[in-house]
Coordinates of C-alpha atoms in Angstrom, one line a residue:
X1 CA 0.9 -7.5 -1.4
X2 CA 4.0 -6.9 -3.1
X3 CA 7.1 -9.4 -3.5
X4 CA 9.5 -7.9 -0.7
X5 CA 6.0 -8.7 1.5
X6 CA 5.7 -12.2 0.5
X7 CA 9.6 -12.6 1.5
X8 CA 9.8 -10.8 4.6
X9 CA 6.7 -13.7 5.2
X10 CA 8.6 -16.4 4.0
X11 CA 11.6 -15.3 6.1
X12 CA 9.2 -14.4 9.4
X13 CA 7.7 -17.5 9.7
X14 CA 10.5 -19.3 8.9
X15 CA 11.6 -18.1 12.4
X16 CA 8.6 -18.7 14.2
X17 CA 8.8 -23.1 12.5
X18 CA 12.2 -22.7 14.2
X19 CA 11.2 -21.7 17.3
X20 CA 8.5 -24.8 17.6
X21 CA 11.3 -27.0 16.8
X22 CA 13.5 -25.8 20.0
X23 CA 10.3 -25.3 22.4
X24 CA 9.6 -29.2 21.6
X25 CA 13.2 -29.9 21.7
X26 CA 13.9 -28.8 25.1
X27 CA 10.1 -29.5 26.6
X28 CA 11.7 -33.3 26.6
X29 CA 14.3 -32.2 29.7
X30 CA 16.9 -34.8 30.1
X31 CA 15.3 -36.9 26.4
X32 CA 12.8 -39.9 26.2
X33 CA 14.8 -42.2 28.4
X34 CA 14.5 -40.6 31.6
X35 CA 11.1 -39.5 31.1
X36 CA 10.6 -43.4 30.0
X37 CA 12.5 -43.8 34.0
X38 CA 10.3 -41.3 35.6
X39 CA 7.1 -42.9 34.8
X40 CA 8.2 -46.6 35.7
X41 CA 9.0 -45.1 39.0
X42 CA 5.0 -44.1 39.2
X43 CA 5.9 -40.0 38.6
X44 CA 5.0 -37.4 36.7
X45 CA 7.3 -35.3 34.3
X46 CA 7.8 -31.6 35.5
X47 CA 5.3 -30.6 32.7
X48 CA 2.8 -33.4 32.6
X49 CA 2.4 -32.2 36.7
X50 CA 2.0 -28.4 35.7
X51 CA -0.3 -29.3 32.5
X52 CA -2.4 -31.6 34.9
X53 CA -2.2 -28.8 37.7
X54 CA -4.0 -26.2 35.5
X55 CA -7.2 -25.8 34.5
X56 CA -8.0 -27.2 31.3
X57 CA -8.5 -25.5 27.7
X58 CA -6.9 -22.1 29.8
X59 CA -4.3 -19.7 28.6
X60 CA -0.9 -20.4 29.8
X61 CA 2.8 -18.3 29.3
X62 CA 6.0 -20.1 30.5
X63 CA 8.4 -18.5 31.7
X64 CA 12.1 -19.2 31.0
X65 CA 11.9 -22.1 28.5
X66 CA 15.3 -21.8 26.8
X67 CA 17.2 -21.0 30.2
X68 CA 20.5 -22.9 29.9
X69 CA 20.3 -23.5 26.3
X70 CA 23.6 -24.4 25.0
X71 CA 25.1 -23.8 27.5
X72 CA 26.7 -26.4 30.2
X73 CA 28.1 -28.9 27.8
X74 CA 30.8 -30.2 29.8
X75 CA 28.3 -30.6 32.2
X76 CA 25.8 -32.6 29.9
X77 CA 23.4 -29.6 29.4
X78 CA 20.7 -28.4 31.1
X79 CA 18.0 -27.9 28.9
X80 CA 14.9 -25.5 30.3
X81 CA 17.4 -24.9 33.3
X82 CA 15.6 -28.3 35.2
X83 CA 13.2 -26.5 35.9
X84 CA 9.8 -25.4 34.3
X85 CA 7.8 -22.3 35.3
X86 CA 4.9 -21.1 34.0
X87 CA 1.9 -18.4 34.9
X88 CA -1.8 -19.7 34.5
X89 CA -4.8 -20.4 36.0
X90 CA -5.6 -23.0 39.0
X91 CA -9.6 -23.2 40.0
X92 CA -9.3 -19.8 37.9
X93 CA -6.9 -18.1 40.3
X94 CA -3.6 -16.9 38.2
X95 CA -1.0 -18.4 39.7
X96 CA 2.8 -18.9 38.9
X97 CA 3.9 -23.0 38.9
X98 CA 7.8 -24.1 39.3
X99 CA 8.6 -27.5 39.0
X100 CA 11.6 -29.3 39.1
X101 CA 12.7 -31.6 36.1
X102 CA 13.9 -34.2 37.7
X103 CA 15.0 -35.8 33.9
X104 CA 18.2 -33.3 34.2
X105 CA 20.6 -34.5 36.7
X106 CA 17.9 -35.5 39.1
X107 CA 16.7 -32.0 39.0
X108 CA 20.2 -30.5 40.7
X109 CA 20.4 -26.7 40.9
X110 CA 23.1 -25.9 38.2
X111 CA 23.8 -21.8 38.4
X112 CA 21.0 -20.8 35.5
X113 CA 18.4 -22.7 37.5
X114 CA 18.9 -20.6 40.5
X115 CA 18.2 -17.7 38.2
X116 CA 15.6 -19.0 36.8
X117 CA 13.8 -19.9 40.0
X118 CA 14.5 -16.3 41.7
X119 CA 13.5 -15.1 38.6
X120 CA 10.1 -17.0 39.1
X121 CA 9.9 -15.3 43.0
X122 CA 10.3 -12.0 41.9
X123 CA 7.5 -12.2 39.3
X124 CA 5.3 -13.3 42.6
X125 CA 6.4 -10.5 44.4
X126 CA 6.0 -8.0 41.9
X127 CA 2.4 -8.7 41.3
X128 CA 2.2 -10.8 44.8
X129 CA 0.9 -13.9 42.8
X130 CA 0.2 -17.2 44.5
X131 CA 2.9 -19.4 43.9
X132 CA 2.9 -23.2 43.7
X133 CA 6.2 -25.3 44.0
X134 CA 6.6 -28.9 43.0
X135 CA 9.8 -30.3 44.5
X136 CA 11.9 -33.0 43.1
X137 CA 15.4 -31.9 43.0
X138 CA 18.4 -33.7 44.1
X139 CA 20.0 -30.2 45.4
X140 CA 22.5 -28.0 44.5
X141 CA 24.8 -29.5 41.8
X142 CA 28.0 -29.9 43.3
X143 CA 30.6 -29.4 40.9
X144 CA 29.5 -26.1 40.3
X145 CA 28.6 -25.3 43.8
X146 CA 31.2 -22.2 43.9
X147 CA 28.7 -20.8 41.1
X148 CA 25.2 -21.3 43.0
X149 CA 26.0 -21.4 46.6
X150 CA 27.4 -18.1 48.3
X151 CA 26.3 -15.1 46.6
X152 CA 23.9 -12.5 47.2
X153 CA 22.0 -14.0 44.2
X154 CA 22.7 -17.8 44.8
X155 CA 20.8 -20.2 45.9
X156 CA 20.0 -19.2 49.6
X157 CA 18.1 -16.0 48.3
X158 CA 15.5 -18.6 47.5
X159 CA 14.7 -19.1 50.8
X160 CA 15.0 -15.5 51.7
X161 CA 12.4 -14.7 49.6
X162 CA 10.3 -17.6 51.1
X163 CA 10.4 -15.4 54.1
X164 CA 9.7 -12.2 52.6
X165 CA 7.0 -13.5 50.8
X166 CA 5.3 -15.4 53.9
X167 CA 5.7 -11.6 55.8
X168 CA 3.8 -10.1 52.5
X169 CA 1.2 -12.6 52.4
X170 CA 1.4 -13.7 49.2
X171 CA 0.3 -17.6 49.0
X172 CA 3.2 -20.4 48.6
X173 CA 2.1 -24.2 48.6
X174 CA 4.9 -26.9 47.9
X175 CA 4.2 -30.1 47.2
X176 CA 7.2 -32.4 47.7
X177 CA 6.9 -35.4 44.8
X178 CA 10.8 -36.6 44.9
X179 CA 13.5 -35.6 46.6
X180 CA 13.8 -32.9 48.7
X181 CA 17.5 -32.7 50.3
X182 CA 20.0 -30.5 52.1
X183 CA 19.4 -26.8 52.2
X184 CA 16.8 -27.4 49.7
X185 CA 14.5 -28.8 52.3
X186 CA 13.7 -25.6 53.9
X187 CA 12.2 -24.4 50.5
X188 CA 8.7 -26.4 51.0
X189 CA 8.7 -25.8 54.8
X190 CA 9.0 -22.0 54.2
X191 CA 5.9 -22.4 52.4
X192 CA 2.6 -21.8 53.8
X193 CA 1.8 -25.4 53.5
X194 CA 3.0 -28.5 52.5
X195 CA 2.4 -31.7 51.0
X196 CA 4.4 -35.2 50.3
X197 CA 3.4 -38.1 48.1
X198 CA 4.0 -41.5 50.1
X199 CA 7.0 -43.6 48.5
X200 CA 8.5 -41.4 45.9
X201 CA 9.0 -37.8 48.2
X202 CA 11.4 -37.5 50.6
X203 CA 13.1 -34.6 53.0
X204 CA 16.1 -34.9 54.8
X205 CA 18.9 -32.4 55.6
X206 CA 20.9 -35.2 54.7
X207 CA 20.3 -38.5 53.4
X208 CA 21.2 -42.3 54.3
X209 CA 24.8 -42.5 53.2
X210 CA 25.4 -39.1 54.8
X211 CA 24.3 -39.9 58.2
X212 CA 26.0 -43.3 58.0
X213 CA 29.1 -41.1 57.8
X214 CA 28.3 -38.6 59.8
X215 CA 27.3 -40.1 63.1
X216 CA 27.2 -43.8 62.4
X217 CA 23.8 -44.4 62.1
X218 CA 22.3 -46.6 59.9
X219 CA 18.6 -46.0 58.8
X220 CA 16.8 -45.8 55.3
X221 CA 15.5 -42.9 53.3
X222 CA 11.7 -43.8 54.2
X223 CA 12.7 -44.1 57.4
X224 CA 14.6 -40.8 57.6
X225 CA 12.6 -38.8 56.0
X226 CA 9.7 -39.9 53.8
X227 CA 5.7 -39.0 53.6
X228 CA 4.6 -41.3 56.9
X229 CA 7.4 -40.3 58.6
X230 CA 7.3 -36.4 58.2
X231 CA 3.0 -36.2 58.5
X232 CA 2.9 -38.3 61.5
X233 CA 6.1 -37.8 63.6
X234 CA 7.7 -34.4 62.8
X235 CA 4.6 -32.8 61.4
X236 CA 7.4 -30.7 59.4
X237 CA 4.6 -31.3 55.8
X238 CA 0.4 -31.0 56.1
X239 CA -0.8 -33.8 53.8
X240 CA 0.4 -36.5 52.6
X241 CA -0.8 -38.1 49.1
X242 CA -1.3 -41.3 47.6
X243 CA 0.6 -40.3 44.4
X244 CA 1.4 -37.3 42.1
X245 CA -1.9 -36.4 40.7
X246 CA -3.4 -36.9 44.5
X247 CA -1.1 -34.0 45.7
X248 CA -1.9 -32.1 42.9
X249 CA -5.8 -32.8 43.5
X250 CA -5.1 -31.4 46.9
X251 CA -3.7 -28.5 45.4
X252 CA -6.5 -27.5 43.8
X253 CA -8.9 -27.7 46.3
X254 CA -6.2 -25.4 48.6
X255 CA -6.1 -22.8 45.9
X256 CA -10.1 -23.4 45.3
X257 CA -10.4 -21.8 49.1
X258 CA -8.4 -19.0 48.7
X259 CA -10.0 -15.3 49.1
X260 CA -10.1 -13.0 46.4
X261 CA -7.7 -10.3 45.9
X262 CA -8.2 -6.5 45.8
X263 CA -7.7 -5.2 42.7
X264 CA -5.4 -2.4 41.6
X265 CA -7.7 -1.4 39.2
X266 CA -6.3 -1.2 36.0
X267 CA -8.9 -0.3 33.6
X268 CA -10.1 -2.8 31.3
X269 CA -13.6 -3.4 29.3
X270 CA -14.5 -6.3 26.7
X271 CA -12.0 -7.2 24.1
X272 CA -12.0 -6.3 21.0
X273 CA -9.6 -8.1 18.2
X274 CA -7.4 -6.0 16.2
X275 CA -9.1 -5.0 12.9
X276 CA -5.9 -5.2 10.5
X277 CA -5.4 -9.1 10.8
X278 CA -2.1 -9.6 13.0
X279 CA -0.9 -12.7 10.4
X280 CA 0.1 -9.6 8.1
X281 CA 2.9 -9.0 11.1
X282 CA 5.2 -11.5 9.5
X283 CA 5.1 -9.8 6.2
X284 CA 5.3 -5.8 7.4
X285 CA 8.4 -7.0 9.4
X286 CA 11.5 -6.8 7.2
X287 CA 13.7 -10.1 6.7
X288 CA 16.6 -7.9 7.3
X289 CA 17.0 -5.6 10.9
X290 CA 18.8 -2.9 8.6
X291 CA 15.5 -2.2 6.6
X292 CA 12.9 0.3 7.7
X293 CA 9.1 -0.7 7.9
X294 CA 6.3 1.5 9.4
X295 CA 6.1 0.4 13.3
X296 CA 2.2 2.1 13.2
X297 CA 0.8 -1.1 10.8
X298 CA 2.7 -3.1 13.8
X299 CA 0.9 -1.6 16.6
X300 CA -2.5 -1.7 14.4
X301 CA -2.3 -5.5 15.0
X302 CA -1.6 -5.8 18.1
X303 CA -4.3 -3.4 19.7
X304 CA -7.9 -4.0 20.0
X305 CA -9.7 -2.6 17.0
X306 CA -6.5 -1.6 15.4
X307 CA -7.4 2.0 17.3
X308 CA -4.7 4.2 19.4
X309 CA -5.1 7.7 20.2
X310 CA -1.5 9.2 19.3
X311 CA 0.3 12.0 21.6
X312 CA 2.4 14.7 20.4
X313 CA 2.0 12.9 16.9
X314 CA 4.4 15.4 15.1
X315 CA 6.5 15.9 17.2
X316 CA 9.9 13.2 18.2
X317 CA 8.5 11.0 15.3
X318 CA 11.4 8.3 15.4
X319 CA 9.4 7.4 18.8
X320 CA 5.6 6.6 18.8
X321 CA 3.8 7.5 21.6
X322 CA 0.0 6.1 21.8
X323 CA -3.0 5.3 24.2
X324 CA -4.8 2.3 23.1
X325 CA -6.0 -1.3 24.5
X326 CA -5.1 -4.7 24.4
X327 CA -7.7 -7.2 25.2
X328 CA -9.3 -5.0 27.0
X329 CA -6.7 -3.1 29.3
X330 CA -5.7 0.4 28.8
X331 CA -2.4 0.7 28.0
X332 CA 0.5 3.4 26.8
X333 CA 2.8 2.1 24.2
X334 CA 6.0 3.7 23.6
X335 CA 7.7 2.4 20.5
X336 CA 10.5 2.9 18.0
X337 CA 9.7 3.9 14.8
X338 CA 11.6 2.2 12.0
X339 CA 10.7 4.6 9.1
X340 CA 13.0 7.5 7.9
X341 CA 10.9 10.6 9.5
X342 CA 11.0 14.2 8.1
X343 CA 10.5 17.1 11.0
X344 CA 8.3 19.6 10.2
X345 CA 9.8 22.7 8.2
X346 CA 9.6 26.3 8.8
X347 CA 11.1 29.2 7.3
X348 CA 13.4 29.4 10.3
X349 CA 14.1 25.4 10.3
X350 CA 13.8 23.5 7.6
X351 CA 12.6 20.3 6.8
X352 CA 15.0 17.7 8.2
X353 CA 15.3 13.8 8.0
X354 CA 15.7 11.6 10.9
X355 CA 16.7 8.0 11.0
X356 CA 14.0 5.8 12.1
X357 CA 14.8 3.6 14.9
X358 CA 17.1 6.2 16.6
X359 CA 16.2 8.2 19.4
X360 CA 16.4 12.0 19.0
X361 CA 16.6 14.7 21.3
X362 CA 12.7 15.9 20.6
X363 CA 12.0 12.0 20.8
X364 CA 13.2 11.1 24.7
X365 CA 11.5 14.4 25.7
X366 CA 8.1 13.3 24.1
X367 CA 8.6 9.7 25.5
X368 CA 9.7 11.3 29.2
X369 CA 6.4 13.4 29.1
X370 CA 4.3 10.7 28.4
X371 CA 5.5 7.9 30.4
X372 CA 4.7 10.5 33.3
X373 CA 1.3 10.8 31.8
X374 CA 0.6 7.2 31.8
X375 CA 1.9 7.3 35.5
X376 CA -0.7 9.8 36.5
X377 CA -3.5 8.2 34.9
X378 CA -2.6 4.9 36.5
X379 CA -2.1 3.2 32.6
X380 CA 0.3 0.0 32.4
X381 CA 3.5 1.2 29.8
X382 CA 4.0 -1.4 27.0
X383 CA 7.4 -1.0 25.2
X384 CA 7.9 -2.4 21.6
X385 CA 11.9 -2.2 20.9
X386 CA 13.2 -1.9 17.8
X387 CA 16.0 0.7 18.8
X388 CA 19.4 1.5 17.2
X389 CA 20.1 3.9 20.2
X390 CA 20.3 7.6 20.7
X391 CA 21.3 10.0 18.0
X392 CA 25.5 10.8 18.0
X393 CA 27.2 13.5 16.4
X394 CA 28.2 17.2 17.2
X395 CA 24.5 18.6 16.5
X396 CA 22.7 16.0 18.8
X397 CA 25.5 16.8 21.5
X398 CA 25.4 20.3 21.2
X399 CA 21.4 20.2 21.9
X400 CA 21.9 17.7 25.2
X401 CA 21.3 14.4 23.8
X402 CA 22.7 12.9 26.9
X403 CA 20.6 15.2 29.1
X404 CA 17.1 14.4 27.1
X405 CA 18.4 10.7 27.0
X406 CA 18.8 10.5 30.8
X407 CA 15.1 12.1 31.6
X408 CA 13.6 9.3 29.8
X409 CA 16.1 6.7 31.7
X410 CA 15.0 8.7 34.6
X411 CA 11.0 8.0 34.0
X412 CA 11.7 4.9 32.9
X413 CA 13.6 4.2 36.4
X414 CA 11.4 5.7 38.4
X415 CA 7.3 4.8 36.8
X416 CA 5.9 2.8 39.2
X417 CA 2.9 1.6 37.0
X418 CA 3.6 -2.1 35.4
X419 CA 6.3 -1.7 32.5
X420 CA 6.1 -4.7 29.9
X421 CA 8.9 -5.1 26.9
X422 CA 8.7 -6.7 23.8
X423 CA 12.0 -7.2 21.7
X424 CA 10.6 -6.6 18.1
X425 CA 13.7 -6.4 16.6
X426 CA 16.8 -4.4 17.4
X427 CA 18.0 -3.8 21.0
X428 CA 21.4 -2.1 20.9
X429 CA 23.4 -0.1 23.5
X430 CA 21.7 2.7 25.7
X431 CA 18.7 2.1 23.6
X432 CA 17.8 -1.1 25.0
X433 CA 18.1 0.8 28.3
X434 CA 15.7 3.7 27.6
X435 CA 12.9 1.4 26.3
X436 CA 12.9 -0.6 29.8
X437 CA 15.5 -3.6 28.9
X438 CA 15.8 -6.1 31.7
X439 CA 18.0 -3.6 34.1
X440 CA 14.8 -1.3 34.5
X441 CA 12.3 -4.1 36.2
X442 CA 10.2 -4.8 32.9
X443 CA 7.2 -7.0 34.9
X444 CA 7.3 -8.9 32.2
X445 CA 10.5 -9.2 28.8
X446 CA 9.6 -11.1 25.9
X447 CA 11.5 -11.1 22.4
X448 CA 10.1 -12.2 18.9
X449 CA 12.2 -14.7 17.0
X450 CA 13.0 -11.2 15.3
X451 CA 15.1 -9.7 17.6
X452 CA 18.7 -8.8 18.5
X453 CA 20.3 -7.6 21.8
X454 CA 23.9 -6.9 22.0
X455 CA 25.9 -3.2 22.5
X456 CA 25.5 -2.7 18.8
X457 CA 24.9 -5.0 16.1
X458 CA 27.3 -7.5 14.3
X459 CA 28.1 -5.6 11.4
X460 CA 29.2 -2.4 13.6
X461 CA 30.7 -4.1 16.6
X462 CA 32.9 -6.2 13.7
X463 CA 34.3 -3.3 12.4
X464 CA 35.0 -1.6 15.3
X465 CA 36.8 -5.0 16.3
X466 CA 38.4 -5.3 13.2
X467 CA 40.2 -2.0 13.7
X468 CA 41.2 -2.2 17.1
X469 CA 42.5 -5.3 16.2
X470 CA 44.3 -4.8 13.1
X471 CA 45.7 -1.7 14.6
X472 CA 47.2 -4.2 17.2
X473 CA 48.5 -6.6 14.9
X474 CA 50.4 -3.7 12.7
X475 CA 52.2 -2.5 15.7
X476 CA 53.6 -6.3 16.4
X477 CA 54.9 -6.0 12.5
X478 CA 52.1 -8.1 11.0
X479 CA 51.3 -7.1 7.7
X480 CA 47.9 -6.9 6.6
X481 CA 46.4 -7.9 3.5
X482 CA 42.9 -7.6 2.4
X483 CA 42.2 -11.0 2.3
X484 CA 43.5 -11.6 5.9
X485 CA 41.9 -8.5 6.9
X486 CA 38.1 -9.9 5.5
X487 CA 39.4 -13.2 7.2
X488 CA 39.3 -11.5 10.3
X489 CA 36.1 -9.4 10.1
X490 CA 34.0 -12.7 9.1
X491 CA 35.5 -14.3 12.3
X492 CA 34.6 -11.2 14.2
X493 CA 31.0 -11.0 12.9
X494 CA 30.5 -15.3 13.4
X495 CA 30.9 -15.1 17.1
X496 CA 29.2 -11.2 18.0
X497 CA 25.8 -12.8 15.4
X498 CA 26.3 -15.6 18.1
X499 CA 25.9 -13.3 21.2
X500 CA 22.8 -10.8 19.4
X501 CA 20.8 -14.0 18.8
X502 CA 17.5 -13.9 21.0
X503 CA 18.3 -17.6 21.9
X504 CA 21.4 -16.6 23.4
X505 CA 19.8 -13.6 25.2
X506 CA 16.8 -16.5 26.2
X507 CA 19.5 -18.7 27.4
X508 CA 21.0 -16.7 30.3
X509 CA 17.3 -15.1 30.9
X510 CA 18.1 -11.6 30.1
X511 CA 14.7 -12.2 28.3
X512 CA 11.8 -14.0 29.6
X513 CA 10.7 -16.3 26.6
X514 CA 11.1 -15.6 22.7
X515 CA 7.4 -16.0 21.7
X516 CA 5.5 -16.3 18.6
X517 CA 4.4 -12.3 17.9
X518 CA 0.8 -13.9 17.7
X519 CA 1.1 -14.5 21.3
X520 CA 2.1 -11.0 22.2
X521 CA -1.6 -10.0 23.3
X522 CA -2.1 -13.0 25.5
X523 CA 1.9 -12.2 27.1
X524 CA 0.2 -8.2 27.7
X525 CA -2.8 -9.4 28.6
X526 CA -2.1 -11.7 31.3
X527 CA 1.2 -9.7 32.7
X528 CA -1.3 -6.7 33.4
X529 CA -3.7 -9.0 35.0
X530 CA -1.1 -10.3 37.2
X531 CA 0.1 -6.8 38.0
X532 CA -4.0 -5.9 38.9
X533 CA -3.2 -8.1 41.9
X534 CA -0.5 -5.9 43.3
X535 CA -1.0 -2.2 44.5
X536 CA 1.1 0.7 43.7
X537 CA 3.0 1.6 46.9
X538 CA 4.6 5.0 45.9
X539 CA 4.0 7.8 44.2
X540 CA 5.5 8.8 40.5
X541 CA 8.4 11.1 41.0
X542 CA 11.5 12.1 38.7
X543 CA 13.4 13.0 41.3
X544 CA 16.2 15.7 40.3
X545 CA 16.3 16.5 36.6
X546 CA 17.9 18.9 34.7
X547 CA 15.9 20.8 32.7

């Protein structure tokens, strides 16, 4: 172990201790007091009901966490989004949970929880995955209603893909535990079935004081719309229960009942543990995302018995390209290598270096040839980003860089087997694009404290900035002096470090969680499982590609 090892430690898990900190920050929703409130009222908190809903001492990946983080402050905030998702195991059945937190603003739909909660149906539908809603939401929050209302990808989609889901066959149970109002009421009757707790759920299309105004009458919530009232005279919910663990009792014995599912048939045989301990991950990983580091001691701990069988090894060597399995499943890996690389030399070429962590002509063809491989043989593609982007210059434009780059966007577009991203380190520009960033339907997207995501990182976009900016300034007459001019650049750099943060990336859910890289087998592990329960409906094809 040698010093720069011992710091890039130091550094590593210094990231991860922050990362604790902010998971336990935000797993309090709206802060003590209003849990303190919820539990006087007799209820559960959004993750006391998921925790109490799953089966015990089983794995568990939530989906989402940071969603709305800093974000929303004249609002007051909205830590987690209000609401809470995650994918585990009920009676042993892998299932995805979305609860409400009715801590922040009574649960109200701000803009990022719609997101988050569509976000949450298209995991079910990708891998059609029962999915489990527990209501208690006071509705859309109105003074951003122009943000989470109208559009194609506002809040009515949620109920869209109720339907769609109910046509597909894919298992929703809702279990209404507070309030249920408005348009949000046709979210638990969409589902398959439907339960209330007596006293403390409620559904109305609207409530007391809005039918007071509306038409005069006077009645009360209970009344209106509460457990007795929607089980025995409108039949509109299926059980009703004595209190929040009682529903989610009945839960369980609803999802105990349920047939199994047809496999895809992924292949997968016992686990194995990597062989290279994966603590030494926090070490091989430089403390700075300019430094090189050898991606292959990365992938050794991560993959079961540190083994991988390498294609095209010398050939494209800034991208790794490599069967292997983790925890069992078979998987291709296609990942950026962060070492300088020499090409092999010939008498007629000779030896050349390439920059690790760009992609290269010879590169995007290897990686193009091989995600169709992986698509033939039916193999689940795992991506491990740490990507500059593609080569420029007049040699790499001369040879087609753009023309290699778009066959790989164009098997990356088009593999129908189950793609799953982790965000190592850097993510810039087209790069993020060939190795499956959000825009390419990743099943699953998960960063490591680690990573960045932004066009291109701080340091370049600052000084491209800088220029464009000082050039600007000059022609208004502005002289320029060096100090203003390093001034400008650290103002620059400040607020693009802000936007390449994974946190900020988390926040608006252009990633799916920013894990602990210890976690990244059980993330793999239990995406692909969730993907075995989905079939593959069409056939691998590039389309039109020029050669």
């Amino acid at each position: 172990m040698d010093i720069n090892f011992n710091k890039n430690e130091d550094h590593n898990k210094l990231l991860v201790s922050e990362l604790r900190k902010r998971l336990a920050k935000v797993s309090l929703g709206g802060g003590k007091a209003r849990i303190e409130k919820l539990h006087s009222k007799g209820k559960l908190t959004a993750r006391e009901r998921i925790d109490y809903l799953l089966d015990a001492k089983s794995k568990s990946i939530e989906i989402g966490a940071f969603a709305g983080e800093d974000m929303y402050h004249e609002h007051g905030g909205c830590p987690s989004g209000g609401v809470v998702i995650k994918i585990g195991y009920v009676k042993g059945k892998q299932c995805i949970v979305v609860a409400n937190d009715a801590t922040v603003k009574a649960g109200a739909w701000f803009p990022i929880t719609g997101k988050k909660n569509l976000r949450a149906q298209e995991i079910a539908i990708e891998n059609r995955l029962p999915i489990i809603y527990l209501v208690d939401s006071a509705g859309v929050y109105l003074p951003m209603q122009d943000e989470i209302f109208p559009d194609k990808e506002h809040f009515g989609r949620i109920f869209r893909n109720n339907a769609i889901m109910s046509s597909m066959g894919i298992t929703q149970i809702a279990a209404v535990m507070g309030s249920c109002v408005a348009g949000g009421a046709y979210l638990p009757i969409m589902s398959d079935e439907a339960l209330i707790v007596d006293k403390t759920g409620s559904i109305f299309l609207a409530g007391s004081y809005l039918v007071k105004a509306a038409i005069g009458e006077s009645i009360d919530n209970e009344t209106l719309g509460g457990a007795t009232t929607h089980c025995e005279i409108s039949g509109v919910t299926d059980y009703k229960a004595k209190d929040d663990k009682d529903a989610l009792d009945k839960i369980k014995n609803i999802v105990d009942k349920i047939g199994y599912y047809d496999k895809t048939g992924y292949n997968r045989i016992d686990a194995k543990k990597p062989s290279e301990n994966p603590e030494d991950i926090f070490g091989i990983l430089p403390k700075s995302r300019a430094d090189q580091y050898d991606m292959y001691e990365i992938i050794k701990r991560l993959v079961d018995n540190s083994e991988y069988e390498e294609y095209k090894a010398g050939y494209g060597q800034t991208i790794i390209t490599c069967y292997a399995r983790i925890d069992g499943w078979a998987v291709g890996i296609v990942a950026n290598q962060r070492h300088i690389v020499k090409t092999t030399g010939s008498k007629t070429k000779p030896t050349e270096m390439q920059f690790g962590g760009v992609i290269y002509n010879d590169s995007a063809d290897k990686a193009t040839r091989f995600i169709a491989n992986c698509n033939q043989k039916k193999i689940p593609l795992v991506f491990l980003q740490d990507v500059t982007g593609f080569m420029v210059g007049s040699k790499s434009e001369h040879s087609g860089i753009i023309k290699d780059g778009a066959k790989m966007v164009n098997a990356v577009s088009n593999s129908v087997v189950p793609k799953f991203t982790v965000i190592i380190g850097n993510s810039y520009g087209a790069g993020n694009y060939a190795m499956c960033g959000k825009a390419y339907d990743p099943r699953l997207i998960f960063a490591w404290p680690s990573a960045e995501l932004a066009v291109m990182s701080g340091n370049s976009a600052a000084k491209v900035l800088l220029q464009i900016e000082k050039a600007s300034l000059e022609k208004q007459g502005e002289t320029f002096t060096k100090e203003k001019e390093e001034a400008l650049y650290n103002k620059i750099k400040a607020r693009y470090d802000n936007q390449v943060s994974p946190y900020y990336a988390a926040a608006r859910i252009w990633t799916d969680a920013i894990i602990n890289p210890l976690d990244t087998r059980t993330w793999i592990s239990m995406g692909i499982e969730a993907a075995n329960h989905a079939p593959i409906e069409k056939q691998f094809n590039l389309g039109v590609l020029q050669v």
